[in-house]
Every structure is written in structure tokens, then in C-alpha cells.
PDB file of N, CA and C in Angstrom:
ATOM      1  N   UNK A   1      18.992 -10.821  -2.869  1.00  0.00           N
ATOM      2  CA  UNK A   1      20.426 -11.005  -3.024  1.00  0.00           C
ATOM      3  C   UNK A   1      20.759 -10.837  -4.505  1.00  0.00           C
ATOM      4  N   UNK A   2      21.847 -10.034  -5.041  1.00  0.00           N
ATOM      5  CA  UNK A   2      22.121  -9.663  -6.837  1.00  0.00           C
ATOM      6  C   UNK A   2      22.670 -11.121  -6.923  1.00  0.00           C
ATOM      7  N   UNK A   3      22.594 -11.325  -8.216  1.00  0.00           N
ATOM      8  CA  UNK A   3      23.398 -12.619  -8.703  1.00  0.00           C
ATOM      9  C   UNK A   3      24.911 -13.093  -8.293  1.00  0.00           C
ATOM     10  N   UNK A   4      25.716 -12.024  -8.355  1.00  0.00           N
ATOM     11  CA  UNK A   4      26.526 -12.337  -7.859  1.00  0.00           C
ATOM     12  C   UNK A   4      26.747 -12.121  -6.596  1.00  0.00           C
ATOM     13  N   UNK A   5      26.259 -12.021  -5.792  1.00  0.00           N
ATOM     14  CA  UNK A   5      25.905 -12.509  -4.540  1.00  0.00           C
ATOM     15  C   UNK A   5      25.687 -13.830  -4.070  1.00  0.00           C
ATOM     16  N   UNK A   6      24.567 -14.472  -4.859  1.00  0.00           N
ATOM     17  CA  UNK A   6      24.374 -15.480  -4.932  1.00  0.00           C
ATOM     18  C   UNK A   6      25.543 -16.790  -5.665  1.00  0.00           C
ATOM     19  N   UNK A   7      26.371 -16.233  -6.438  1.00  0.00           N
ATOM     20  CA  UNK A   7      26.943 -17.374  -7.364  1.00  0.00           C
ATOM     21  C   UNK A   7      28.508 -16.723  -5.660  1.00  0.00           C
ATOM     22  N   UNK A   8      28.431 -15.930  -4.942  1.00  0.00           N
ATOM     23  CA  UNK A   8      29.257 -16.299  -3.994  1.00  0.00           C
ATOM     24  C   UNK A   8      28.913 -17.163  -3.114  1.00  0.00           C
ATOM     25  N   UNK A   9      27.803 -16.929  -2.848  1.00  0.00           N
ATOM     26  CA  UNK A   9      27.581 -17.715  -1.683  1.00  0.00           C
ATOM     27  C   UNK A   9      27.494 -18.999  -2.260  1.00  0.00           C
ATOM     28  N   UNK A  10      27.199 -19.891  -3.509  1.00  0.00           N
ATOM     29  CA  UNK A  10      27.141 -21.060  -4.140  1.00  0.00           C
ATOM     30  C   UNK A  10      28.472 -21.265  -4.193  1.00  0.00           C
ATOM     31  N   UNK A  11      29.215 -20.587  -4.269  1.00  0.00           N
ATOM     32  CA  UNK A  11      30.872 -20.637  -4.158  1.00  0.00           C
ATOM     33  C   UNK A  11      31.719 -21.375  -2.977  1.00  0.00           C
ATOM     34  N   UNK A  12      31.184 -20.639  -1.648  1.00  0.00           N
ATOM     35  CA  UNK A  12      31.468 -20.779  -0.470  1.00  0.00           C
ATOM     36  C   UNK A  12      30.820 -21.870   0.222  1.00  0.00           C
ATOM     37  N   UNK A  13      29.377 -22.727  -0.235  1.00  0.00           N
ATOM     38  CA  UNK A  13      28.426 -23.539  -0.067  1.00  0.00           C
ATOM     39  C   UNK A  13      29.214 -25.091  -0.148  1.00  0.00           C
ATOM     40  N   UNK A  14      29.575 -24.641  -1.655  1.00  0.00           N
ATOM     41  CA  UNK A  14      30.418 -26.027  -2.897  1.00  0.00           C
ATOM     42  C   UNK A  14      31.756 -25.819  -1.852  1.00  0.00           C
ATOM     43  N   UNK A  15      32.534 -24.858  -1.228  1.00  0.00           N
ATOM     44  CA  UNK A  15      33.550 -25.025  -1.016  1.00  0.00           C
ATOM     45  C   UNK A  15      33.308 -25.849   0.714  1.00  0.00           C
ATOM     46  N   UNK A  16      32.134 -25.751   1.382  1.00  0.00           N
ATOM     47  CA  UNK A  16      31.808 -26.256   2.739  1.00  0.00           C
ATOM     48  C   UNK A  16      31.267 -27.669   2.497  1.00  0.00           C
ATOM     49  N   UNK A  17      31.200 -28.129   1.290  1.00  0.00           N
ATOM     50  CA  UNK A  17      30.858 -29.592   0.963  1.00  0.00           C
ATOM     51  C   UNK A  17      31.634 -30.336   0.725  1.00  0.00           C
ATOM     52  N   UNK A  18      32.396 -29.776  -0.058  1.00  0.00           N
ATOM     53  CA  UNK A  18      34.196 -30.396  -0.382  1.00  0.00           C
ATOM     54  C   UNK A  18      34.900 -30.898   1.214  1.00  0.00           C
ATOM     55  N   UNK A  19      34.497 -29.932   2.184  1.00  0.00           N
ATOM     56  CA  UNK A  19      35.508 -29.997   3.040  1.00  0.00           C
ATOM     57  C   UNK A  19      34.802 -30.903   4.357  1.00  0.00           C
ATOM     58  N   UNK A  20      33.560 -30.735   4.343  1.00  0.00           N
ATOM     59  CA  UNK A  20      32.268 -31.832   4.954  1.00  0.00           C
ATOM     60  C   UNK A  20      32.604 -32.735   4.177  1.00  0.00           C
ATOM     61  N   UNK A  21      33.354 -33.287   3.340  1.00  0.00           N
ATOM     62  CA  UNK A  21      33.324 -34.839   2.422  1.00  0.00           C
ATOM     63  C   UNK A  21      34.742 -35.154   3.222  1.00  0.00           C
ATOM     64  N   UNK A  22      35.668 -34.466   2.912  1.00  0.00           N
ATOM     65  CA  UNK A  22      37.111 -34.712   3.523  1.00  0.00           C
ATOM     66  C   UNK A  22      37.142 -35.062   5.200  1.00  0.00           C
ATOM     67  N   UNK A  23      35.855 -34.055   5.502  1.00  0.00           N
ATOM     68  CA  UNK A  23      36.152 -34.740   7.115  1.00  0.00           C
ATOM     69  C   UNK A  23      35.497 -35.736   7.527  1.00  0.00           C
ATOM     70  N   UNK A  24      34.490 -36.418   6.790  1.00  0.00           N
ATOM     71  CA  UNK A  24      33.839 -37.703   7.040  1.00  0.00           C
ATOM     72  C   UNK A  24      35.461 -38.977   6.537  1.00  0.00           C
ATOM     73  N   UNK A  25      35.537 -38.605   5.629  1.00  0.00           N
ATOM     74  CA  UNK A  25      36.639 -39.059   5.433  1.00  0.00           C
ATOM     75  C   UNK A  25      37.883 -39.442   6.147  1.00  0.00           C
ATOM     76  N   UNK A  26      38.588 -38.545   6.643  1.00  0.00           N
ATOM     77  CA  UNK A  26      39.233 -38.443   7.279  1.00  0.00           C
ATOM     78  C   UNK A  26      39.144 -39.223   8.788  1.00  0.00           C
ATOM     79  N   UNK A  27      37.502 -39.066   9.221  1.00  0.00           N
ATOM     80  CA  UNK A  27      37.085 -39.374  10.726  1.00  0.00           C
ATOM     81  C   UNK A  27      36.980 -41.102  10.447  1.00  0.00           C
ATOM     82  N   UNK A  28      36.695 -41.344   9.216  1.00  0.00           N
ATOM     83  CA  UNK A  28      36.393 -43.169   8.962  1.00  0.00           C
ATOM     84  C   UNK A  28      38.000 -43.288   9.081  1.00  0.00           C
ATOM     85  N   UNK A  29      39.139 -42.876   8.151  1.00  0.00           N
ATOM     86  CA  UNK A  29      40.382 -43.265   8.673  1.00  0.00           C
ATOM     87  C   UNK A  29      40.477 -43.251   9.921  1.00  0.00           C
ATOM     88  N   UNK A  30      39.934 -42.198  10.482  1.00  0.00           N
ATOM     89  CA  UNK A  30      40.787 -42.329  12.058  1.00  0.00           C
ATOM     90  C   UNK A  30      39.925 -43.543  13.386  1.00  0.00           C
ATOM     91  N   UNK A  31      38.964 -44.016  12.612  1.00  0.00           N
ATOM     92  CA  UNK A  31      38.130 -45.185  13.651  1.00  0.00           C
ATOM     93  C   UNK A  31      38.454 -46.114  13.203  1.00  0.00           C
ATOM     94  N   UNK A  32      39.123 -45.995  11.382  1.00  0.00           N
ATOM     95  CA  UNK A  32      39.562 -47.555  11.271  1.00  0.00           C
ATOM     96  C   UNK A  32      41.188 -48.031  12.229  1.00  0.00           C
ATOM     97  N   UNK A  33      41.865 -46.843  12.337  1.00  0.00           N
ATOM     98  CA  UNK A  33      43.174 -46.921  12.928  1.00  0.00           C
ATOM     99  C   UNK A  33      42.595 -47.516  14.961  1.00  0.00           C
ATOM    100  N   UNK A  34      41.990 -46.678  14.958  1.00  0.00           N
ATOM    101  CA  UNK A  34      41.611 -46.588  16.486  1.00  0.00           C
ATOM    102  C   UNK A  34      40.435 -48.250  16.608  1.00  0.00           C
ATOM    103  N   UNK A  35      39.875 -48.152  15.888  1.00  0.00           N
ATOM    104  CA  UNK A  35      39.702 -50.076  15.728  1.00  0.00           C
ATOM    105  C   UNK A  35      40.514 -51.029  16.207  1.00  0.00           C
ATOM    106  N   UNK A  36      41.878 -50.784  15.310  1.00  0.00           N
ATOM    107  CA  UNK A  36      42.640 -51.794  15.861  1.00  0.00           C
ATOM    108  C   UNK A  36      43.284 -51.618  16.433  1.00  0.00           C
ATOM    109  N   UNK A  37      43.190 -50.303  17.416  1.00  0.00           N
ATOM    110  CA  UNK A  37      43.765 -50.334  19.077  1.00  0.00           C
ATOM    111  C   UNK A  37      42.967 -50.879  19.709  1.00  0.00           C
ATOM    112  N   UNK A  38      41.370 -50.796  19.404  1.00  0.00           N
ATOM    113  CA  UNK A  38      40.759 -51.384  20.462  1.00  0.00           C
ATOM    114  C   UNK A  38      40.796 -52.720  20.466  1.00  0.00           C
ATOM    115  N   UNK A  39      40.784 -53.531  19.518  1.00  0.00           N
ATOM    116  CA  UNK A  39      41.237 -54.554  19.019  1.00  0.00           C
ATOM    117  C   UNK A  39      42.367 -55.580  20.207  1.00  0.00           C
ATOM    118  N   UNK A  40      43.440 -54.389  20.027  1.00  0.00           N
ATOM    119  CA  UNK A  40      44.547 -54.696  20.534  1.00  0.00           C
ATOM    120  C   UNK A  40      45.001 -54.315  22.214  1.00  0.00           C
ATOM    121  N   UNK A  41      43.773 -53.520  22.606  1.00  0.00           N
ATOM    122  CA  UNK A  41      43.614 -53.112  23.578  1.00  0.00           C
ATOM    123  C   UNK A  41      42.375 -54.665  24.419  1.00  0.00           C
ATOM    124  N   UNK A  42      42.050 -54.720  23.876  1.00  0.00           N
ATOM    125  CA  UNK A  42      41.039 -56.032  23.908  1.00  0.00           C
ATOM    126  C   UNK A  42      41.699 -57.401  24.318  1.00  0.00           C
ATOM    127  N   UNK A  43      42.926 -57.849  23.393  1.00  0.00           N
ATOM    128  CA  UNK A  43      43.662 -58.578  23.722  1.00  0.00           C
ATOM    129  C   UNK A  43      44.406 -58.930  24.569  1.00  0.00           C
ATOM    130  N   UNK A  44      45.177 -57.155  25.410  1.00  0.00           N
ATOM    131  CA  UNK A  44      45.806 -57.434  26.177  1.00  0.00           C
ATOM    132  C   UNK A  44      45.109 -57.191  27.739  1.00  0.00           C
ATOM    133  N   UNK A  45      43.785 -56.687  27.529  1.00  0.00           N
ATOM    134  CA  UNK A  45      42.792 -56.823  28.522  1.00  0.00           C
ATOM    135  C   UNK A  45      43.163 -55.418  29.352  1.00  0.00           C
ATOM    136  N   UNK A  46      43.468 -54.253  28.781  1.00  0.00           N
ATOM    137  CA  UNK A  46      43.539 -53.217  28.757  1.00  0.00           C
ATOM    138  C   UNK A  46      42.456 -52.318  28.742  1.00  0.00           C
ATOM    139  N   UNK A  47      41.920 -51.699  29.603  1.00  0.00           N
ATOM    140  CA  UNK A  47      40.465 -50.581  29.654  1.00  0.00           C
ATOM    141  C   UNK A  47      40.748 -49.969  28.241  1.00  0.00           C
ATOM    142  N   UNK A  48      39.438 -49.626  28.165  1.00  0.00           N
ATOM    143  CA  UNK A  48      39.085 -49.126  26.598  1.00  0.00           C
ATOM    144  C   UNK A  48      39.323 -47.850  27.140  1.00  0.00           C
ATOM    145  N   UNK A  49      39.237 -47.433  27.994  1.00  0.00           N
ATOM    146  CA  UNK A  49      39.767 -45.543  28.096  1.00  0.00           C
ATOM    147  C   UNK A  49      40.860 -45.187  28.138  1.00  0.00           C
ATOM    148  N   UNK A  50      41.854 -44.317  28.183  1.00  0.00           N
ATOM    149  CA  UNK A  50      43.266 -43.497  28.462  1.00  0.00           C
ATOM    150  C   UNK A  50      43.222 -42.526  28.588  1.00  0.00           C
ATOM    151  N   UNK A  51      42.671 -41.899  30.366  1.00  0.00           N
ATOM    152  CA  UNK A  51      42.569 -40.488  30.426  1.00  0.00           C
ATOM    153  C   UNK A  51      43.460 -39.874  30.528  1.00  0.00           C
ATOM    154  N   UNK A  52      44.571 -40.641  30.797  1.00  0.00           N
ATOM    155  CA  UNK A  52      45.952 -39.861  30.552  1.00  0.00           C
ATOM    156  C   UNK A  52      46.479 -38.936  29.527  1.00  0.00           C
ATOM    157  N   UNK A  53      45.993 -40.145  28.136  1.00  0.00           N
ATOM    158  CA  UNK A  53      46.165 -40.113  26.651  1.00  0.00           C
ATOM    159  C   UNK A  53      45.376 -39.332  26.738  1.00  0.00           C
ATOM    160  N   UNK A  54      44.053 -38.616  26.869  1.00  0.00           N
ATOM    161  CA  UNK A  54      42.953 -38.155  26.701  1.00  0.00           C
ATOM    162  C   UNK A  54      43.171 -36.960  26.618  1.00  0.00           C
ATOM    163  N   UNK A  55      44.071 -36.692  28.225  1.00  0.00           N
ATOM    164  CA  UNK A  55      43.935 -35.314  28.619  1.00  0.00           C
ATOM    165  C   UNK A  55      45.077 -34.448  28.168  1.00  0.00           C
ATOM    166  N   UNK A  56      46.497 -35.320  27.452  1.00  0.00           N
ATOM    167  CA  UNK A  56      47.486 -34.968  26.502  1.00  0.00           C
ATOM    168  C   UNK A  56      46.649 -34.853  25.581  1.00  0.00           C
ATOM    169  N   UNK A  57      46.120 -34.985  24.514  1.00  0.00           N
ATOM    170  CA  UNK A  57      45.589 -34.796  23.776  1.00  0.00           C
ATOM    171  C   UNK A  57      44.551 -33.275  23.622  1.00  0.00           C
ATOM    172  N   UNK A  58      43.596 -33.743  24.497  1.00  0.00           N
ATOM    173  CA  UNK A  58      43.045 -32.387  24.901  1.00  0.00           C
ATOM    174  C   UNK A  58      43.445 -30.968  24.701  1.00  0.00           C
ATOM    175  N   UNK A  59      44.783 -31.144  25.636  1.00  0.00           N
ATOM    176  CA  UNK A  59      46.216 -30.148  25.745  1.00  0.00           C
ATOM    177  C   UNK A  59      46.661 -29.943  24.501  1.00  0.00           C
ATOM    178  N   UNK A  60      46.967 -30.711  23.815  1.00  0.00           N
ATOM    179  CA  UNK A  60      47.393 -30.812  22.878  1.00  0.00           C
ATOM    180  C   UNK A  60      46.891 -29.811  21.383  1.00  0.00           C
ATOM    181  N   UNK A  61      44.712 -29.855  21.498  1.00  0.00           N
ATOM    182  CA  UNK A  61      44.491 -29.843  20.621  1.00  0.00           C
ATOM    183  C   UNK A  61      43.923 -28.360  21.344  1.00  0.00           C
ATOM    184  N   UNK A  62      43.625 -28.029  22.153  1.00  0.00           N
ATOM    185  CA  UNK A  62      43.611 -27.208  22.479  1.00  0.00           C
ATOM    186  C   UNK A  62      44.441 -25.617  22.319  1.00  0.00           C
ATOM    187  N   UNK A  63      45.708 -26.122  22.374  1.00  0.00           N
ATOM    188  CA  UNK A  63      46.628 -25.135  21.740  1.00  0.00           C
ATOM    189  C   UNK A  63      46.749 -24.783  19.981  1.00  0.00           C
ATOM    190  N   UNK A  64      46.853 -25.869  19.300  1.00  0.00           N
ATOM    191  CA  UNK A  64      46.501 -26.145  17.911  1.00  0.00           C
ATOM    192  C   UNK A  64      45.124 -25.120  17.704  1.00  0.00           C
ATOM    193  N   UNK A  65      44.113 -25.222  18.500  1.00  0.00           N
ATOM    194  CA  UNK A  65      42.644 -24.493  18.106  1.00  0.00           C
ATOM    195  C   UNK A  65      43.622 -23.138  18.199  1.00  0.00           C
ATOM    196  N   UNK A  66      44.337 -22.630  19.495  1.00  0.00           N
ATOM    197  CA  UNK A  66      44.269 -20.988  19.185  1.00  0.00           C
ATOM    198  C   UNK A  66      44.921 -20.481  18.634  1.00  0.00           C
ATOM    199  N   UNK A  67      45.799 -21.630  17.897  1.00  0.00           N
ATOM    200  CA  UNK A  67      47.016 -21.109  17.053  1.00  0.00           C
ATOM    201  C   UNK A  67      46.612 -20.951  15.223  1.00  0.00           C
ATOM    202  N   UNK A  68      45.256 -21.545  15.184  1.00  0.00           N
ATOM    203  CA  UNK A  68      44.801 -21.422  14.350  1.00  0.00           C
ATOM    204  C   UNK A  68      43.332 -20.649  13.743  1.00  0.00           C
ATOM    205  N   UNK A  69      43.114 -19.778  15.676  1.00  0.00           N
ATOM    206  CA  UNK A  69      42.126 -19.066  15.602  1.00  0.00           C
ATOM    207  C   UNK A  69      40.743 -19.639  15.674  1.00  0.00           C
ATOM    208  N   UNK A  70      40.553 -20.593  16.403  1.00  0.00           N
ATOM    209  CA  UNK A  70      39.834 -21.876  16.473  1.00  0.00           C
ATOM    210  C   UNK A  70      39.350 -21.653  18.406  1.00  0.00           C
ATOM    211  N   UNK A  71      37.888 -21.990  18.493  1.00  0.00           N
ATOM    212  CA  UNK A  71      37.422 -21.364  20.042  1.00  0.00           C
ATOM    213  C   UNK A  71      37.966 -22.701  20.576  1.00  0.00           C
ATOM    214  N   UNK A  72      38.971 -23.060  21.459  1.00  0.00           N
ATOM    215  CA  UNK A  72      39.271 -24.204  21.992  1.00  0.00           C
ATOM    216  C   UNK A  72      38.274 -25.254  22.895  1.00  0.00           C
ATOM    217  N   UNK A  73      37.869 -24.518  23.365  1.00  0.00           N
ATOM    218  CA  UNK A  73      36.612 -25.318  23.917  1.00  0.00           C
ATOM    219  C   UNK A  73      36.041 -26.340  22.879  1.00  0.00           C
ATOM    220  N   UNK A  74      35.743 -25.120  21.517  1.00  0.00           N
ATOM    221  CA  UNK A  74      34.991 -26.179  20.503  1.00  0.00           C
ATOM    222  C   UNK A  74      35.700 -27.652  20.578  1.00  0.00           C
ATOM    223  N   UNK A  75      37.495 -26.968  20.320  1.00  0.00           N
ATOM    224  CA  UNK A  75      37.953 -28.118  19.960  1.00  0.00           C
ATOM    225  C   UNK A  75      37.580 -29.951  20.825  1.00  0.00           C
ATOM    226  N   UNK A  76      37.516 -29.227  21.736  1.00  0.00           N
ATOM    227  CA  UNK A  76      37.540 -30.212  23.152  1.00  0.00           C
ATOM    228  C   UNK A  76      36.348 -30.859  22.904  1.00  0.00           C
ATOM    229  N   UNK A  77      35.550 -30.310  22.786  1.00  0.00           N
ATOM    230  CA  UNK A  77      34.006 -30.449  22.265  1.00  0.00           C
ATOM    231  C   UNK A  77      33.976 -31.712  21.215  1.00  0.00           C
ATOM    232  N   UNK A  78      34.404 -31.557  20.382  1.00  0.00           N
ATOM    233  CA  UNK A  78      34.238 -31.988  18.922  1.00  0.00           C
ATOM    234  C   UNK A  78      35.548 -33.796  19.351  1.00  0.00           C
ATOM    235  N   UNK A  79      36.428 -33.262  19.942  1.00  0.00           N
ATOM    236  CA  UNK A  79      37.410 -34.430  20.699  1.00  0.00           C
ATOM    237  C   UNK A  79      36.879 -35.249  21.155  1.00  0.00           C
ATOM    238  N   UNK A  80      36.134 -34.659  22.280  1.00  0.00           N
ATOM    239  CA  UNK A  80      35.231 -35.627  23.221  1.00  0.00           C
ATOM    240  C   UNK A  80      34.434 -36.553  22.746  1.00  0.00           C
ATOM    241  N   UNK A  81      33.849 -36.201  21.694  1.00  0.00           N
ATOM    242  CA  UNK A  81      32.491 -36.612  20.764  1.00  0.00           C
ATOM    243  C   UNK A  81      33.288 -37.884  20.257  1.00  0.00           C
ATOM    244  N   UNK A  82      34.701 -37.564  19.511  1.00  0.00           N
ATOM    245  CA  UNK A  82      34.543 -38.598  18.697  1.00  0.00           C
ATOM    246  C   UNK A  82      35.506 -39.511  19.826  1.00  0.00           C
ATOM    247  N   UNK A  83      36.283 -39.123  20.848  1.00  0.00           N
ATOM    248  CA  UNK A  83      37.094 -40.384  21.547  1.00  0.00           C
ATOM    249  C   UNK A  83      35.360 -41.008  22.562  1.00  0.00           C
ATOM    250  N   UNK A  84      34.781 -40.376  23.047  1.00  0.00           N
ATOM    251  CA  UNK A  84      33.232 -41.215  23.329  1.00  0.00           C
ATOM    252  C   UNK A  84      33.305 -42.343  22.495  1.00  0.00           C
ATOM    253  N   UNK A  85      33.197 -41.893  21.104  1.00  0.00           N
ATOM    254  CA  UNK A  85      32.567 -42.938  20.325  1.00  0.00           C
ATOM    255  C   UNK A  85      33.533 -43.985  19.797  1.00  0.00           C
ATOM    256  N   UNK A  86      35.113 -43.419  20.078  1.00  0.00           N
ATOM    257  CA  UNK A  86      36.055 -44.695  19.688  1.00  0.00           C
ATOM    258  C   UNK A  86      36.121 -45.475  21.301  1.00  0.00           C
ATOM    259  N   UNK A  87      35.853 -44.749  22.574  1.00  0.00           N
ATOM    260  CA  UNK A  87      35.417 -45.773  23.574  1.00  0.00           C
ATOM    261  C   UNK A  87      34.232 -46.576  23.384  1.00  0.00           C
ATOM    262  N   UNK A  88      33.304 -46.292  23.264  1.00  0.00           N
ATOM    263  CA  UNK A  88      31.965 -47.666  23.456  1.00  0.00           C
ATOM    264  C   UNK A  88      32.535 -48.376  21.774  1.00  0.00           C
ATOM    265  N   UNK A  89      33.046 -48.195  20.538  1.00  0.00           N
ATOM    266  CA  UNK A  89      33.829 -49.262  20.179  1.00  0.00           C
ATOM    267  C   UNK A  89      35.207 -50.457  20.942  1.00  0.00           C
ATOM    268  N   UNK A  90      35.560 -49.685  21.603  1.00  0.00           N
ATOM    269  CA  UNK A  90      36.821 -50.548  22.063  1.00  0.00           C
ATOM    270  C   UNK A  90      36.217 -51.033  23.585  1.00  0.00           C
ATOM    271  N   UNK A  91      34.745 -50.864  23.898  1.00  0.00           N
ATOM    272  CA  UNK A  91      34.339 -51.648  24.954  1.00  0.00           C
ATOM    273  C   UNK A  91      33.222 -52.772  24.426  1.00  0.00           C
ATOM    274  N   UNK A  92      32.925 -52.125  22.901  1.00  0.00           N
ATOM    275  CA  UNK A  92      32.623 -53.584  21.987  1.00  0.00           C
ATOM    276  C   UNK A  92      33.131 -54.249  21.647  1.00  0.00           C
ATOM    277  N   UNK A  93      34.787 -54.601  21.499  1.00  0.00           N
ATOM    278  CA  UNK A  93      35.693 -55.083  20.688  1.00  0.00           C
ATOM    279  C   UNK A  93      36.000 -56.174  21.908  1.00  0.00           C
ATOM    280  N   UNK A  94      36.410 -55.450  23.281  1.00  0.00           N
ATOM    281  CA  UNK A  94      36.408 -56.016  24.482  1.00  0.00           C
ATOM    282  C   UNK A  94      35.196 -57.570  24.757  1.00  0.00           C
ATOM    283  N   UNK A  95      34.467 -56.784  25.002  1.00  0.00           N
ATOM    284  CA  UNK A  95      33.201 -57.760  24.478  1.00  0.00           C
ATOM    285  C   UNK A  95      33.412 -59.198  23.803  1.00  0.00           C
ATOM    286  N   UNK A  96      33.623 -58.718  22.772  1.00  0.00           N
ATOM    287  CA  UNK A  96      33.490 -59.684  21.605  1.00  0.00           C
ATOM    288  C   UNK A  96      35.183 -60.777  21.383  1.00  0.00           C
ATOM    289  N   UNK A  97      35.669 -60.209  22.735  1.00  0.00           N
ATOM    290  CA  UNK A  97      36.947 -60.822  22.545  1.00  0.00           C
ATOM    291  C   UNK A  97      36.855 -61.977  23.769  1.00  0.00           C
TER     292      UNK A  97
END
């Protein structure tokens, strides 16, 4: 690879780390918010799921992926993963309430 080849791709590397920092970021805001639904979902003795909410959402983000050139599936993919993981929190919160 010529050097500047390389000082691109170190370019594009630094620029996929920046944006891997922002989305860890971003994902801790969004479990601290979704915390205290479960929280509050806990209280009022409300199931920790909303497939209703789920599947608006889905819909939702789904369109967003192709409007932004984004494989929608992924999106759904990557959705699933993290509302999974804000459910078995809000069926710990349940728990503990």
C-alpha cells in the first residue's frame, strides 16, 4: 500500500473510532432513559415488553434505514439486540421491585 494510501486509510480508521465512541455513548443514554421506564414499568406492574411499541418502531426504523441507504433488515437486527437487552433489564427492575 503507497503512503498515502495508508495515511487514508488511518484517516477513515480515526474517523470509525470517533463514531464507535459516539455510539457507545449514545446507546448508555438510551438504557439510562429506558431504565427508568422499566423502573416505572415495574411499579405499575406492567410487562417489561411492548410489542406493539416494538413493532411501530421496527416500522419506523425500517423506513429511516432506506431513506438513508441503510439494508433495513440490518436495522431491525441491530433494534432487536438492543430492545432484548432493555427487556431482561426491565424484567430485572420488575424483580427487584
Amino acid at each position: 500500500m503507497s503512503l498515502m494510501g495508508k495515511e487514508i486509510l488511518l484517516e477513515h480508521r480515526n474517523r470509525i473510532d470517533q463514531l464507535d465512541e459516539k455510539l457507545i455513548h449514545l446507546l448508555a443514554e438510551r438504557f439510562e432513559i429506558t431504565k427508568a421506564v422499566g423502573i416505572l414499568k415495574a411499579e405499575q406492574g406492567m410487562s417489561a415488553g411492548d410489542p406493539e411499541r416494538e413493532a411501530q418502531q421496527i416500522e419506523r426504523l425500517h423506513e429511516i434505514a432506506i431513506e438513508v441507504g441503510m439494508d433495513p433488515e440490518f436495522s431491525v437486527k441491530v433494534f432487536r439486540l438492543i430492545v432484548d437487552e432493555v427487556i431482561r433489564h426491565h424484567v430485572r427492575a420488575a424483580e427487584e421491585t
